[in-house]
Structure formats: C-alpha cells, structure tokens
Coordinates of C-alpha atoms in Angstrom, one line a residue:
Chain A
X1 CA 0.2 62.6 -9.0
X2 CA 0.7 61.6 -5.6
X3 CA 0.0 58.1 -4.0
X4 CA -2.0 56.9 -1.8
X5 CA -0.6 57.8 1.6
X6 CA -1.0 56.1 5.2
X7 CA -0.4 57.5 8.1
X8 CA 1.3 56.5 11.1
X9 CA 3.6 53.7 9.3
X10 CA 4.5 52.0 12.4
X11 CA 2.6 51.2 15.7
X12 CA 2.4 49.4 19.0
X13 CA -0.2 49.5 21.0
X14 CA -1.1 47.1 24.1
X15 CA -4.3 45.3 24.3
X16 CA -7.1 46.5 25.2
X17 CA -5.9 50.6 23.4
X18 CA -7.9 51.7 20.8
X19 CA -6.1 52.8 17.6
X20 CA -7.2 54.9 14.6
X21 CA -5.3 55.0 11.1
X22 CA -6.0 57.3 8.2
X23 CA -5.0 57.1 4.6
X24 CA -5.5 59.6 2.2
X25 CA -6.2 58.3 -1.7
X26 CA -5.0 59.8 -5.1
X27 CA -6.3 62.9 -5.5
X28 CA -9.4 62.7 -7.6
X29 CA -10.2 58.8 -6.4
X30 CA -13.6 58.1 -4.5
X31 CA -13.5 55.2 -3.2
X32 CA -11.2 53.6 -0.6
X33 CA -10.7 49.9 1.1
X34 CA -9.0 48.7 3.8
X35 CA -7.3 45.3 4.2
X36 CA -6.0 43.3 6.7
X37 CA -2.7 41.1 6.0
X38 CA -1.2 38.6 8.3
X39 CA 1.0 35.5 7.5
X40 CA -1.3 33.7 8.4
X41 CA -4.5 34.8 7.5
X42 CA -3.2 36.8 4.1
X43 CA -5.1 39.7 3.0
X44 CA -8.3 40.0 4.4
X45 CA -10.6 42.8 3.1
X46 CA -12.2 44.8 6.3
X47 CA -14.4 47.5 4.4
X48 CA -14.7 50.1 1.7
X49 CA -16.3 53.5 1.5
X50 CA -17.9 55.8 -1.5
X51 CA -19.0 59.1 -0.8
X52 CA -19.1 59.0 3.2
X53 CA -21.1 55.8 2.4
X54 CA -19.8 52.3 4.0
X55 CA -20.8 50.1 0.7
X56 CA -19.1 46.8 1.3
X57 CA -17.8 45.0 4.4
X58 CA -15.8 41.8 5.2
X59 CA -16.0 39.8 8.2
X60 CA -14.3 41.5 11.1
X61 CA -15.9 42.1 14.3
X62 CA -17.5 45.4 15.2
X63 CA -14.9 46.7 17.0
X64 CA -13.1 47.4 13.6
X65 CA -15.0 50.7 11.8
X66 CA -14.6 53.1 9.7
X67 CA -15.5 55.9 8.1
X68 CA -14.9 58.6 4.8
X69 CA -14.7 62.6 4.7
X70 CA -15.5 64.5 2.4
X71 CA -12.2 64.9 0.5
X72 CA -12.4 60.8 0.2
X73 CA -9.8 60.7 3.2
X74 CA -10.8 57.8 5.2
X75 CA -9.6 56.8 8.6
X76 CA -10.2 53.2 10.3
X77 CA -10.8 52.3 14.1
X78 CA -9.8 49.1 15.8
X79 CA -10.9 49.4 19.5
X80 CA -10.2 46.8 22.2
X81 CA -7.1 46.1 20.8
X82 CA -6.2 42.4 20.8
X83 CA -2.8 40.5 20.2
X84 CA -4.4 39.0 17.2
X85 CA -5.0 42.4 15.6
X86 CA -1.4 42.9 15.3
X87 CA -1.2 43.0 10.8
X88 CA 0.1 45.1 8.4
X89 CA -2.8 47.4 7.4
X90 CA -3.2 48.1 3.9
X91 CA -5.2 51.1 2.3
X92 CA -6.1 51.3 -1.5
X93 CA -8.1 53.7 -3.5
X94 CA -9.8 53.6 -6.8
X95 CA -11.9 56.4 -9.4
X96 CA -14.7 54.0 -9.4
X97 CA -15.8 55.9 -12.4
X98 CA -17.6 52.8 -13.6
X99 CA -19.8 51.6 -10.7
X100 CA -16.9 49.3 -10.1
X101 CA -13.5 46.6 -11.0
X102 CA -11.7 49.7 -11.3
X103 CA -8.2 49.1 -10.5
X104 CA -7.5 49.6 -6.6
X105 CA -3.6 51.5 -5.5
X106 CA -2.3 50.7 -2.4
X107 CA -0.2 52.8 0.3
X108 CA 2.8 51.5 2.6
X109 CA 0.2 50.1 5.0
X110 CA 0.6 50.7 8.4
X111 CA 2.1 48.0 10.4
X112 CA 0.3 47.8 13.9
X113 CA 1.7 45.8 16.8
X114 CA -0.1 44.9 19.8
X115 CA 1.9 44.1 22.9
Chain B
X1 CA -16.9 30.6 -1.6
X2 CA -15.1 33.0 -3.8
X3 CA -11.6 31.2 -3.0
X4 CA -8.3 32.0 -5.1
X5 CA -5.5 29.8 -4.6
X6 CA -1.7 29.6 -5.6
X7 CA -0.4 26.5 -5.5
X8 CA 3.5 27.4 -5.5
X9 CA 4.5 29.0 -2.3
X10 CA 7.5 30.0 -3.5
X11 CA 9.7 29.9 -7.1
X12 CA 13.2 30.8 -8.2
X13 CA 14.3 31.6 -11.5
X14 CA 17.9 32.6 -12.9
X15 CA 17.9 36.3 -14.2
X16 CA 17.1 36.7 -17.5
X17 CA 15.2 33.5 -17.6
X18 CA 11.5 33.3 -17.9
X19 CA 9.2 31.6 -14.5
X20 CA 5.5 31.0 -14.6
X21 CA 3.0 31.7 -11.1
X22 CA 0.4 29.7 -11.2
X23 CA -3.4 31.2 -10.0
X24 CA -6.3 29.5 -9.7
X25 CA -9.6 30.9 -9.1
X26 CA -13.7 29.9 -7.6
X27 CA -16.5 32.2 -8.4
X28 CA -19.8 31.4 -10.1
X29 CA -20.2 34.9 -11.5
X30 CA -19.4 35.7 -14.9
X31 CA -18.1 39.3 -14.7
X32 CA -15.2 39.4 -13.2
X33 CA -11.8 41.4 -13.4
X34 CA -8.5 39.5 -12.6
X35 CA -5.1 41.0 -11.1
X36 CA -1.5 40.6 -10.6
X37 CA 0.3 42.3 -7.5
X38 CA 3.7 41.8 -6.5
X39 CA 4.7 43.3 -3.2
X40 CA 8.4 43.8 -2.3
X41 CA 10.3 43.5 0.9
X42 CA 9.3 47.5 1.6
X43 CA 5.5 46.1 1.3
X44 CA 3.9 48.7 -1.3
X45 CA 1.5 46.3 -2.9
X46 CA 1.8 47.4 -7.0
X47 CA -0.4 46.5 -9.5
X48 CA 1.3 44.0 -11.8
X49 CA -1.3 43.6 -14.2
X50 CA -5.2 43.3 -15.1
X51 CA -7.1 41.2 -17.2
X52 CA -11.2 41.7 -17.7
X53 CA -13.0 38.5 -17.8
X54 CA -14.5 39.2 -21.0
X55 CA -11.9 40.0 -23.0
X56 CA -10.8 36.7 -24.4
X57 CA -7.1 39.0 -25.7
X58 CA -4.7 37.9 -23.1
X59 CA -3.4 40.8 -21.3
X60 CA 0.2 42.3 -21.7
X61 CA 2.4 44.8 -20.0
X62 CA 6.1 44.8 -20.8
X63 CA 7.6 42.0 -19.7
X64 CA 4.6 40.6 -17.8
X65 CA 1.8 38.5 -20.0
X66 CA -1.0 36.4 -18.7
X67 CA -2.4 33.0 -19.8
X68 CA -6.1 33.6 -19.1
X69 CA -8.6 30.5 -19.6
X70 CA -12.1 31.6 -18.4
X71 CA -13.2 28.1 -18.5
X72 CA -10.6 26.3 -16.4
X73 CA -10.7 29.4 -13.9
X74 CA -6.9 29.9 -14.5
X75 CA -5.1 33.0 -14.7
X76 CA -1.4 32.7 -14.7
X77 CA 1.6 35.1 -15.0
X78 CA 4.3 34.8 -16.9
X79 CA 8.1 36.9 -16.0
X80 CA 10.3 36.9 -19.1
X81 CA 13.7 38.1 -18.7
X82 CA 13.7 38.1 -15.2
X83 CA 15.6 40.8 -13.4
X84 CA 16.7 40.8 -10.0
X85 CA 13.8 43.6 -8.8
X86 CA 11.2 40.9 -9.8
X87 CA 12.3 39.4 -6.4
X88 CA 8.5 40.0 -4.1
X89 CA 5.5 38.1 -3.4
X90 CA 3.2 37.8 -5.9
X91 CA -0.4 38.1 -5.7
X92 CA -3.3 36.7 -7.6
X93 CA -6.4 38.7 -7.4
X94 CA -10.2 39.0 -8.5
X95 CA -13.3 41.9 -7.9
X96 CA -16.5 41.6 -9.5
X97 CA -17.6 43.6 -11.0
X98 CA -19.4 46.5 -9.5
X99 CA -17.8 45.7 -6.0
X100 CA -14.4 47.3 -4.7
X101 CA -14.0 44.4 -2.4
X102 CA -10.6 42.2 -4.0
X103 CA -10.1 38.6 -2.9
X104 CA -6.7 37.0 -3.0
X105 CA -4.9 34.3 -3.1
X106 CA -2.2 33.4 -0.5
X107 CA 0.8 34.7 -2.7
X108 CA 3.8 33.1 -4.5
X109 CA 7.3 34.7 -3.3
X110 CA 9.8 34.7 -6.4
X111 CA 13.2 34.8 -5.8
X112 CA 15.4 35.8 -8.6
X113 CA 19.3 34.4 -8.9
X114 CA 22.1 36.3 -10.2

C-alpha cells in the first residue's frame, strides 16, 4: 500500500505569495493533519480534517487553512507569506476507525522557503 | 499545558550497544496513547513505536522496548544492539484519545559510532 504522499517537496516563495500544498493519505485512511516543524519551534500541529470536516485546530493565525476532498486528499493554504513561515511541512494520515489515538503516517513534508 | 519534554538533546552510542532516550510527559487526562518517532536525515517521520496508556504491558517491537510508568509520566525508549541506521532524531509523542492532534517533545538526535 502506498504512503502518504506530499506534493511539491520543495518551495520558495517571497513574502507576501500565497502558497498551497496537498498531500494525499493511504488509501483507505480518513483523517489527515498537518504540522508545522521548525528548529526552533519543533513540531507544531496546524489542523486536522475528517470527512471534509475541520475537527481540531492549533494555534496559527488565519491566514494558514485548509481543507479535505472527498477522496480524504487534503490540501493546506498559507497566504501572506511571511519569512517566519519558512518550515518543513509535515502531512500524516490515520483510519480513525476508533473515534481516535489511531496511529498517524507521515509523508516527506514539504519544505517551504520564504525569501 | 499538555507539554512533553526530552531532556537529552542529543546521545551517542557504539553500534551494537544498547542507549536509553529519555521522555517526559504533562497531561491531566487519563486516556492517553504514547509514541516513538525517529526521523532521519531524509525527514520521513516513522513510527517507532506505541504504547496505550492503559495497558500496564510495556510495549515491544524488535529491537525497540519502552519503560512506561503512568504515574511518574515517563515513557522512555530503549535501542538494543544499536545499528548504524538508528542514527535520526527521535521523537517522543502523546494524543488523547479521541483527538488526532499529537503533541511532541523537542526531539533527542542519536548518533550511532562504528
């Protein structure tokens, strides 16, 4: 069975861009998150979805979103693009068969740089 | 706050030898699931290990065991017969349960020496 994929793996933006990643999960998973990692912040988590459905979501501002498809594919926004945003952006999907604590698989990430 | 912190930054350990990472955890809720990632230099985070909070067996997988003690909110990992792909950060982990949302800890980086 196939990972979870992320797509692009690298990007560089400048500030102020607006920038949109996707990830696709293992085939048959639901529910996806998305987490920020920096050195010096570590992982941060930005925001999960469950059936098109935002369920959970960290503290970012607003101009980080989200959203789910149908297939469970799930893209993330970050608009207004600031030098700070620059992270490795990591995607992770789970069944969440049980209402939850289901074990979450990661992708590559995508490693965003703003100039 | 739902904190989880590693107190060893970084640890080195001869192949074939066994190292310890230390994880300490903060949460006042009782069901809880704990994790072990390790993520190498090419950054794919992989699950290491899990432990459920109620299970009171400590978890196993291969070489990898944890010492879980609920009470003492410790959860450490233990690498015996190290080999030289070990070598990646390492990163504590807990979700409630019923939530997807994983907080971790600031990660140990294991070097192994030949």
């Amino acid at each position: 069975k196939a990972g979870v994929t992320q797509t692009p793996r690298y990007l560089i933006k400048t500030r102020g861009q607006q920038v949109t990643l996707s990830c696709s999960p293992i085939s048959g998973h639901r529910s996806v998150s998305w987490y920020q990692q920096t050195p010096g912040q570590g992982l941060q988590f930005l925001f999960e979805y469950f059936s098109e459905t935002q369920r959970n979501k960290g503290n970012f501002p607003g101009r980080f979103s989200g959203r789910q498809f149908s297939n469970s594919r799930s893209e993330m926004n970050v608009s207004t693009l600031e030098l700070g945003d620059s992270a490795l952006y990591l995607c992770a999907s789970s069944l969440d068969f049980s209402g939850g604590a289901d074990t979450q698989y990661f992708g590559p990430g995508t490693r965003l740089t703003v100039l | 706050a739902q904190t989880v912190t590693q107190s060893q930054p970084e640890m080195s350990v001869q192949e074939a030898e066994t190292v310890t990472l230390s994880c300490t955890y903060d949460t006042s809720e009782s069901d809880y699931y704990l994790f072990w990632y390790k993520q190498p230099p090419s950054r794919q985070m992989i699950l290491v290990i899990r432990q459920e909070a109620y299970k009171q067996q400590n978890a196993t997988e291969n070489r990898f065991s944890v010492n879980f003690q609920k009470a003492a909110k410790s959860f450490s990992l233990k690498i015996s017969d190290s080999q030289l792909g070990d070598a990646a950060m390492y990163f504590c982990a807990y979700v409630l349960t019923g939530s997807e949302k994983l907080v971790f800890g600031k990660g140990t980086k294991l070097t192994v020496n030949p």
